[in-house]
Amino acid sequence: MPITDKTDSVAMLIDAVIAREGGYVDHPHDRGGPTRWGITQAVARMHGYKGDMQALPRADAVAIYRRLYWETPQLDAVAVPAPGLAAELFDTAVNMGPETAVGFLQRALNALNRSGRDYADLALDRRIGPATLAALNAFLGTRGEKGEAVLIKAVEALQGERYIALAESRPASEAFVYGWIANRIG
């Protein structure tokens, strides 16, 4: 989902995640335990919620999504030159963690820099800072509009590989692989 208006675009991304994640779930194979609106109990507790997960207010989930998965990893800075990429990274961050999503971006930028001719390799620090933003801008400046689509595909490829690896290393995760691929990639 491309981002065009900063005032409501993040809200639209959050609404889409909440719609996909649904209400209360406590799947026996989900190591995250009880969730509501896609927020795990552990994350809710880290952000001050002490009540029963079945009663987690939607407004609390929205605030957690905005703060933890959009503002803290600085996806708003990515959204300026690459709104579609920022939306993909947000969804990846929700499902795999912000550091993993940013790591995927950094790995993709490193693989696409034509052996350092376009910009230097990034340290894989899993944080969006000046170097990552400079590399992103250099990549987009060189590759143009199609470049953003290629970066999104690269992030999704890394995400898909991780899903398969999770299922291979923990067979109980196979219960989720079909849904992860169907709902999170492409």
PDB file of C-alpha atoms in Angstrom:
ATOM      1  CA  MET A   1       0.000   0.000   0.000  1.00  0.00           C
ATOM      2  CA  PRO A   2       1.731   3.230  -1.102  1.00  0.00           C
ATOM      3  CA  ILE A   3       1.943   6.062   1.356  1.00  0.00           C
ATOM      4  CA  THR A   4       0.786   9.407   0.047  1.00  0.00           C
ATOM      5  CA  ASP A   5      -0.360  11.377   3.083  1.00  0.00           C
ATOM      6  CA  LYS A   6       1.657  11.146   6.285  1.00  0.00           C
ATOM      7  CA  THR A   7      -1.266  12.130   8.490  1.00  0.00           C
ATOM      8  CA  ASP A   8      -3.373   9.071   7.768  1.00  0.00           C
ATOM      9  CA  SER A   9      -1.110   6.699   5.854  1.00  0.00           C
ATOM     10  CA  VAL A  10       0.365   5.070   8.946  1.00  0.00           C
ATOM     11  CA  ALA A  11      -3.135   4.712  10.346  1.00  0.00           C
ATOM     12  CA  MET A  12      -4.163   2.962   7.119  1.00  0.00           C
ATOM     13  CA  LEU A  13      -1.199   0.575   7.374  1.00  0.00           C
ATOM     14  CA  ILE A  14      -2.051  -0.165  11.003  1.00  0.00           C
ATOM     15  CA  ASP A  15      -5.730  -0.706  10.155  1.00  0.00           C
ATOM     16  CA  ALA A  16      -4.721  -3.184   7.438  1.00  0.00           C
ATOM     17  CA  VAL A  17      -2.489  -5.118   9.849  1.00  0.00           C
ATOM     18  CA  ILE A  18      -5.190  -5.228  12.520  1.00  0.00           C
ATOM     19  CA  ALA A  19      -7.755  -6.422   9.971  1.00  0.00           C
ATOM     20  CA  ARG A  20      -5.385  -9.184   8.844  1.00  0.00           C
ATOM     21  CA  GLU A  21      -4.349 -10.190  12.367  1.00  0.00           C
ATOM     22  CA  GLY A  22      -7.889 -10.293  13.736  1.00  0.00           C
ATOM     23  CA  GLY A  23      -9.014 -10.288  17.338  1.00  0.00           C
ATOM     24  CA  TYR A  24      -7.925 -12.582  20.124  1.00  0.00           C
ATOM     25  CA  VAL A  25      -5.887 -15.688  19.235  1.00  0.00           C
ATOM     26  CA  ASP A  26      -4.048 -18.198  21.395  1.00  0.00           C
ATOM     27  CA  HIS A  27      -2.745 -20.795  18.943  1.00  0.00           C
ATOM     28  CA  PRO A  28      -0.948 -23.725  20.631  1.00  0.00           C
ATOM     29  CA  HIS A  29       1.929 -23.630  18.099  1.00  0.00           C
ATOM     30  CA  ASP A  30       2.487 -19.878  18.301  1.00  0.00           C
ATOM     31  CA  ARG A  31       5.451 -19.167  20.548  1.00  0.00           C
ATOM     32  CA  GLY A  32       4.152 -15.619  20.936  1.00  0.00           C
ATOM     33  CA  GLY A  33       1.344 -16.894  23.128  1.00  0.00           C
ATOM     34  CA  PRO A  34      -1.928 -15.011  23.431  1.00  0.00           C
ATOM     35  CA  THR A  35      -2.379 -12.124  21.004  1.00  0.00           C
ATOM     36  CA  ARG A  36      -5.039  -9.546  20.339  1.00  0.00           C
ATOM     37  CA  TRP A  37      -5.038  -7.354  17.240  1.00  0.00           C
ATOM     38  CA  GLY A  38      -1.731  -9.084  16.394  1.00  0.00           C
ATOM     39  CA  ILE A  39      -0.013  -7.752  19.533  1.00  0.00           C
ATOM     40  CA  THR A  40       1.576 -10.476  21.639  1.00  0.00           C
ATOM     41  CA  GLN A  41       1.164 -10.543  25.371  1.00  0.00           C
ATOM     42  CA  ALA A  42       4.906  -9.955  25.869  1.00  0.00           C
ATOM     43  CA  VAL A  43       4.843  -6.834  23.673  1.00  0.00           C
ATOM     44  CA  ALA A  44       1.695  -5.542  25.370  1.00  0.00           C
ATOM     45  CA  ARG A  45       3.318  -5.996  28.793  1.00  0.00           C
ATOM     46  CA  MET A  46       6.510  -4.224  27.643  1.00  0.00           C
ATOM     47  CA  HIS A  47       4.320  -1.270  26.714  1.00  0.00           C
ATOM     48  CA  GLY A  48       2.483  -1.101  30.018  1.00  0.00           C
ATOM     49  CA  TYR A  49      -0.660  -3.145  29.409  1.00  0.00           C
ATOM     50  CA  LYS A  50      -1.397  -5.298  32.446  1.00  0.00           C
ATOM     51  CA  GLY A  51      -4.897  -6.595  31.697  1.00  0.00           C
ATOM     52  CA  ASP A  52      -6.268  -9.757  30.122  1.00  0.00           C
ATOM     53  CA  MET A  53      -5.162 -10.014  26.485  1.00  0.00           C
ATOM     54  CA  GLN A  54      -8.735 -10.724  25.406  1.00  0.00           C
ATOM     55  CA  ALA A  55      -9.562  -7.177  26.528  1.00  0.00           C
ATOM     56  CA  LEU A  56      -6.582  -5.316  25.019  1.00  0.00           C
ATOM     57  CA  PRO A  57      -8.109  -2.108  23.653  1.00  0.00           C
ATOM     58  CA  ARG A  58      -7.681  -1.518  19.940  1.00  0.00           C
ATOM     59  CA  ALA A  59      -6.356   1.971  20.706  1.00  0.00           C
ATOM     60  CA  ASP A  60      -3.509   0.426  22.733  1.00  0.00           C
ATOM     61  CA  ALA A  61      -2.642  -1.858  19.820  1.00  0.00           C
ATOM     62  CA  VAL A  62      -2.654   1.097  17.413  1.00  0.00           C
ATOM     63  CA  ALA A  63      -0.319   3.076  19.689  1.00  0.00           C
ATOM     64  CA  ILE A  64       2.053   0.099  19.993  1.00  0.00           C
ATOM     65  CA  TYR A  65       2.102  -0.454  16.217  1.00  0.00           C
ATOM     66  CA  ARG A  66       2.824   3.208  15.557  1.00  0.00           C
ATOM     67  CA  ARG A  67       5.538   3.567  18.180  1.00  0.00           C
ATOM     68  CA  LEU A  68       7.287   0.188  18.009  1.00  0.00           C
ATOM     69  CA  TYR A  69       6.991  -0.713  14.333  1.00  0.00           C
ATOM     70  CA  TRP A  70       6.911   2.689  12.564  1.00  0.00           C
ATOM     71  CA  GLU A  71       8.460   5.484  14.633  1.00  0.00           C
ATOM     72  CA  THR A  72      11.216   3.641  16.515  1.00  0.00           C
ATOM     73  CA  PRO A  73      12.765   2.032  13.412  1.00  0.00           C
ATOM     74  CA  GLN A  74      12.369   5.388  11.580  1.00  0.00           C
ATOM     75  CA  LEU A  75      10.276   4.060   8.740  1.00  0.00           C
ATOM     76  CA  ASP A  76       8.870   7.555   8.389  1.00  0.00           C
ATOM     77  CA  ALA A  77      12.290   8.563   7.014  1.00  0.00           C
ATOM     78  CA  VAL A  78      12.170   5.700   4.493  1.00  0.00           C
ATOM     79  CA  ALA A  79       8.652   6.736   3.471  1.00  0.00           C
ATOM     80  CA  VAL A  80       9.878  10.094   2.164  1.00  0.00           C
ATOM     81  CA  PRO A  81      11.735   8.683  -0.855  1.00  0.00           C
ATOM     82  CA  ALA A  82      10.146   5.200  -0.926  1.00  0.00           C
ATOM     83  CA  PRO A  83       6.600   4.976   0.473  1.00  0.00           C
ATOM     84  CA  GLY A  84       5.897   1.496  -0.879  1.00  0.00           C
ATOM     85  CA  LEU A  85       9.122   0.174   0.596  1.00  0.00           C
ATOM     86  CA  ALA A  86       8.284   1.758   3.959  1.00  0.00           C
ATOM     87  CA  ALA A  87       4.897   0.008   3.902  1.00  0.00           C
ATOM     88  CA  GLU A  88       6.568  -3.338   3.149  1.00  0.00           C
ATOM     89  CA  LEU A  89       9.142  -2.819   5.896  1.00  0.00           C
ATOM     90  CA  PHE A  90       6.361  -1.956   8.348  1.00  0.00           C
ATOM     91  CA  ASP A  91       4.530  -5.189   7.608  1.00  0.00           C
ATOM     92  CA  THR A  92       7.777  -7.164   7.833  1.00  0.00           C
ATOM     93  CA  ALA A  93       8.625  -5.447  11.126  1.00  0.00           C
ATOM     94  CA  VAL A  94       5.237  -6.384  12.575  1.00  0.00           C
ATOM     95  CA  ASN A  95       5.695 -10.023  11.614  1.00  0.00           C
ATOM     96  CA  MET A  96       9.440 -10.509  12.193  1.00  0.00           C
ATOM     97  CA  GLY A  97      10.595  -7.563  14.287  1.00  0.00           C
ATOM     98  CA  PRO A  98      11.858  -4.126  13.282  1.00  0.00           C
ATOM     99  CA  GLU A  99      15.534  -5.101  13.439  1.00  0.00           C
ATOM    100  CA  THR A 100      14.964  -8.009  11.055  1.00  0.00           C
ATOM    101  CA  ALA A 101      13.062  -5.801   8.595  1.00  0.00           C
ATOM    102  CA  VAL A 102      15.803  -3.165   8.599  1.00  0.00           C
ATOM    103  CA  GLY A 103      18.446  -5.885   8.281  1.00  0.00           C
ATOM    104  CA  PHE A 104      16.674  -7.154   5.170  1.00  0.00           C
ATOM    105  CA  LEU A 105      16.761  -3.618   3.712  1.00  0.00           C
ATOM    106  CA  GLN A 106      20.473  -3.233   4.463  1.00  0.00           C
ATOM    107  CA  ARG A 107      21.307  -6.646   3.003  1.00  0.00           C
ATOM    108  CA  ALA A 108      19.320  -5.852  -0.143  1.00  0.00           C
ATOM    109  CA  LEU A 109      20.989  -2.451  -0.551  1.00  0.00           C
ATOM    110  CA  ASN A 110      24.409  -4.080  -0.170  1.00  0.00           C
ATOM    111  CA  ALA A 111      23.598  -6.708  -2.781  1.00  0.00           C
ATOM    112  CA  LEU A 112      22.321  -4.070  -5.204  1.00  0.00           C
ATOM    113  CA  ASN A 113      25.156  -1.510  -4.992  1.00  0.00           C
ATOM    114  CA  ARG A 114      27.057  -2.972  -7.972  1.00  0.00           C
ATOM    115  CA  SER A 115      30.112  -3.955  -5.924  1.00  0.00           C
ATOM    116  CA  GLY A 116      30.267  -0.568  -4.245  1.00  0.00           C
ATOM    117  CA  ARG A 117      30.168   1.507  -7.436  1.00  0.00           C
ATOM    118  CA  ASP A 118      26.885   3.203  -6.511  1.00  0.00           C
ATOM    119  CA  TYR A 119      27.517   3.559  -2.754  1.00  0.00           C
ATOM    120  CA  ALA A 120      29.544   1.810  -0.081  1.00  0.00           C
ATOM    121  CA  ASP A 121      28.346  -1.340   1.635  1.00  0.00           C
ATOM    122  CA  LEU A 122      26.402  -0.728   4.807  1.00  0.00           C
ATOM    123  CA  ALA A 123      27.280  -2.149   8.189  1.00  0.00           C
ATOM    124  CA  LEU A 124      24.479  -4.567   9.046  1.00  0.00           C
ATOM    125  CA  ASP A 125      23.592  -2.774  12.267  1.00  0.00           C
ATOM    126  CA  ARG A 126      19.844  -3.281  11.683  1.00  0.00           C
ATOM    127  CA  ARG A 127      19.147   0.431  12.277  1.00  0.00           C
ATOM    128  CA  ILE A 128      17.996   3.115   9.900  1.00  0.00           C
ATOM    129  CA  GLY A 129      20.434   5.974  10.221  1.00  0.00           C
ATOM    130  CA  PRO A 130      22.178   8.450   7.944  1.00  0.00           C
ATOM    131  CA  ALA A 131      24.222   5.792   6.118  1.00  0.00           C
ATOM    132  CA  THR A 132      21.210   3.595   5.339  1.00  0.00           C
ATOM    133  CA  LEU A 133      19.173   6.582   4.171  1.00  0.00           C
ATOM    134  CA  ALA A 134      22.072   7.831   2.022  1.00  0.00           C
ATOM    135  CA  ALA A 135      22.433   4.381   0.439  1.00  0.00           C
ATOM    136  CA  LEU A 136      18.683   4.198  -0.174  1.00  0.00           C
ATOM    137  CA  ASN A 137      18.679   7.638  -1.802  1.00  0.00           C
ATOM    138  CA  ALA A 138      21.726   6.767  -3.912  1.00  0.00           C
ATOM    139  CA  PHE A 139      20.103   3.528  -5.035  1.00  0.00           C
ATOM    140  CA  LEU A 140      16.840   5.241  -5.933  1.00  0.00           C
ATOM    141  CA  GLY A 141      18.735   8.052  -7.674  1.00  0.00           C
ATOM    142  CA  THR A 142      20.538   5.500  -9.825  1.00  0.00           C
ATOM    143  CA  ARG A 143      17.676   3.075 -10.413  1.00  0.00           C
ATOM    144  CA  GLY A 144      14.708   5.422 -10.380  1.00  0.00           C
ATOM    145  CA  GLU A 145      11.102   4.407  -9.842  1.00  0.00           C
ATOM    146  CA  LYS A 146      11.711   0.752 -10.723  1.00  0.00           C
ATOM    147  CA  GLY A 147      14.372   0.633  -8.029  1.00  0.00           C
ATOM    148  CA  GLU A 148      11.807   0.818  -5.255  1.00  0.00           C
ATOM    149  CA  ALA A 149       9.916  -2.146  -6.722  1.00  0.00           C
ATOM    150  CA  VAL A 150      13.153  -4.140  -6.916  1.00  0.00           C
ATOM    151  CA  LEU A 151      13.978  -3.347  -3.274  1.00  0.00           C
ATOM    152  CA  ILE A 152      10.511  -4.474  -2.225  1.00  0.00           C
ATOM    153  CA  LYS A 153      10.990  -7.753  -4.104  1.00  0.00           C
ATOM    154  CA  ALA A 154      14.405  -8.239  -2.483  1.00  0.00           C
ATOM    155  CA  VAL A 155      12.978  -7.683   1.019  1.00  0.00           C
ATOM    156  CA  GLU A 156      10.129 -10.085   0.256  1.00  0.00           C
ATOM    157  CA  ALA A 157      12.590 -12.694  -1.044  1.00  0.00           C
ATOM    158  CA  LEU A 158      14.560 -12.520   2.203  1.00  0.00           C
ATOM    159  CA  GLN A 159      11.322 -12.696   4.162  1.00  0.00           C
ATOM    160  CA  GLY A 160      10.160 -15.781   2.260  1.00  0.00           C
ATOM    161  CA  GLU A 161      13.474 -17.525   2.779  1.00  0.00           C
ATOM    162  CA  ARG A 162      13.193 -16.865   6.501  1.00  0.00           C
ATOM    163  CA  TYR A 163       9.702 -18.382   6.643  1.00  0.00           C
ATOM    164  CA  ILE A 164      10.933 -21.571   5.002  1.00  0.00           C
ATOM    165  CA  ALA A 165      13.963 -21.700   7.323  1.00  0.00           C
ATOM    166  CA  LEU A 166      11.692 -21.279  10.364  1.00  0.00           C
ATOM    167  CA  ALA A 167       9.534 -24.195   9.241  1.00  0.00           C
ATOM    168  CA  GLU A 168      12.597 -26.326   8.577  1.00  0.00           C
ATOM    169  CA  SER A 169      14.087 -25.610  11.995  1.00  0.00           C
ATOM    170  CA  ARG A 170      10.818 -25.851  13.935  1.00  0.00           C
ATOM    171  CA  PRO A 171       8.184 -28.121  12.379  1.00  0.00           C
ATOM    172  CA  ALA A 172       5.426 -26.577  14.525  1.00  0.00           C
ATOM    173  CA  SER A 173       5.924 -23.375  12.498  1.00  0.00           C
ATOM    174  CA  GLU A 174       4.619 -25.207   9.443  1.00  0.00           C
ATOM    175  CA  ALA A 175       1.152 -24.402  10.788  1.00  0.00           C
ATOM    176  CA  PHE A 176       1.777 -20.773   9.813  1.00  0.00           C
ATOM    177  CA  VAL A 177       3.932 -20.872   6.662  1.00  0.00           C
ATOM    178  CA  TYR A 178       1.091 -20.949   4.146  1.00  0.00           C
ATOM    179  CA  GLY A 179      -0.592 -17.933   5.755  1.00  0.00           C
ATOM    180  CA  TRP A 180       2.679 -16.040   6.134  1.00  0.00           C
ATOM    181  CA  ILE A 181       3.504 -16.447   2.468  1.00  0.00           C
ATOM    182  CA  ALA A 182      -0.063 -15.835   1.274  1.00  0.00           C
ATOM    183  CA  ASN A 183      -0.622 -12.751   3.426  1.00  0.00           C
ATOM    184  CA  ARG A 184       2.810 -11.195   3.832  1.00  0.00           C
ATOM    185  CA  ILE A 185       4.594 -11.567   0.504  1.00  0.00           C
ATOM    186  CA  GLY A 186       3.579  -9.876  -2.733  1.00  0.00           C
TER     187      GLY A 186
END
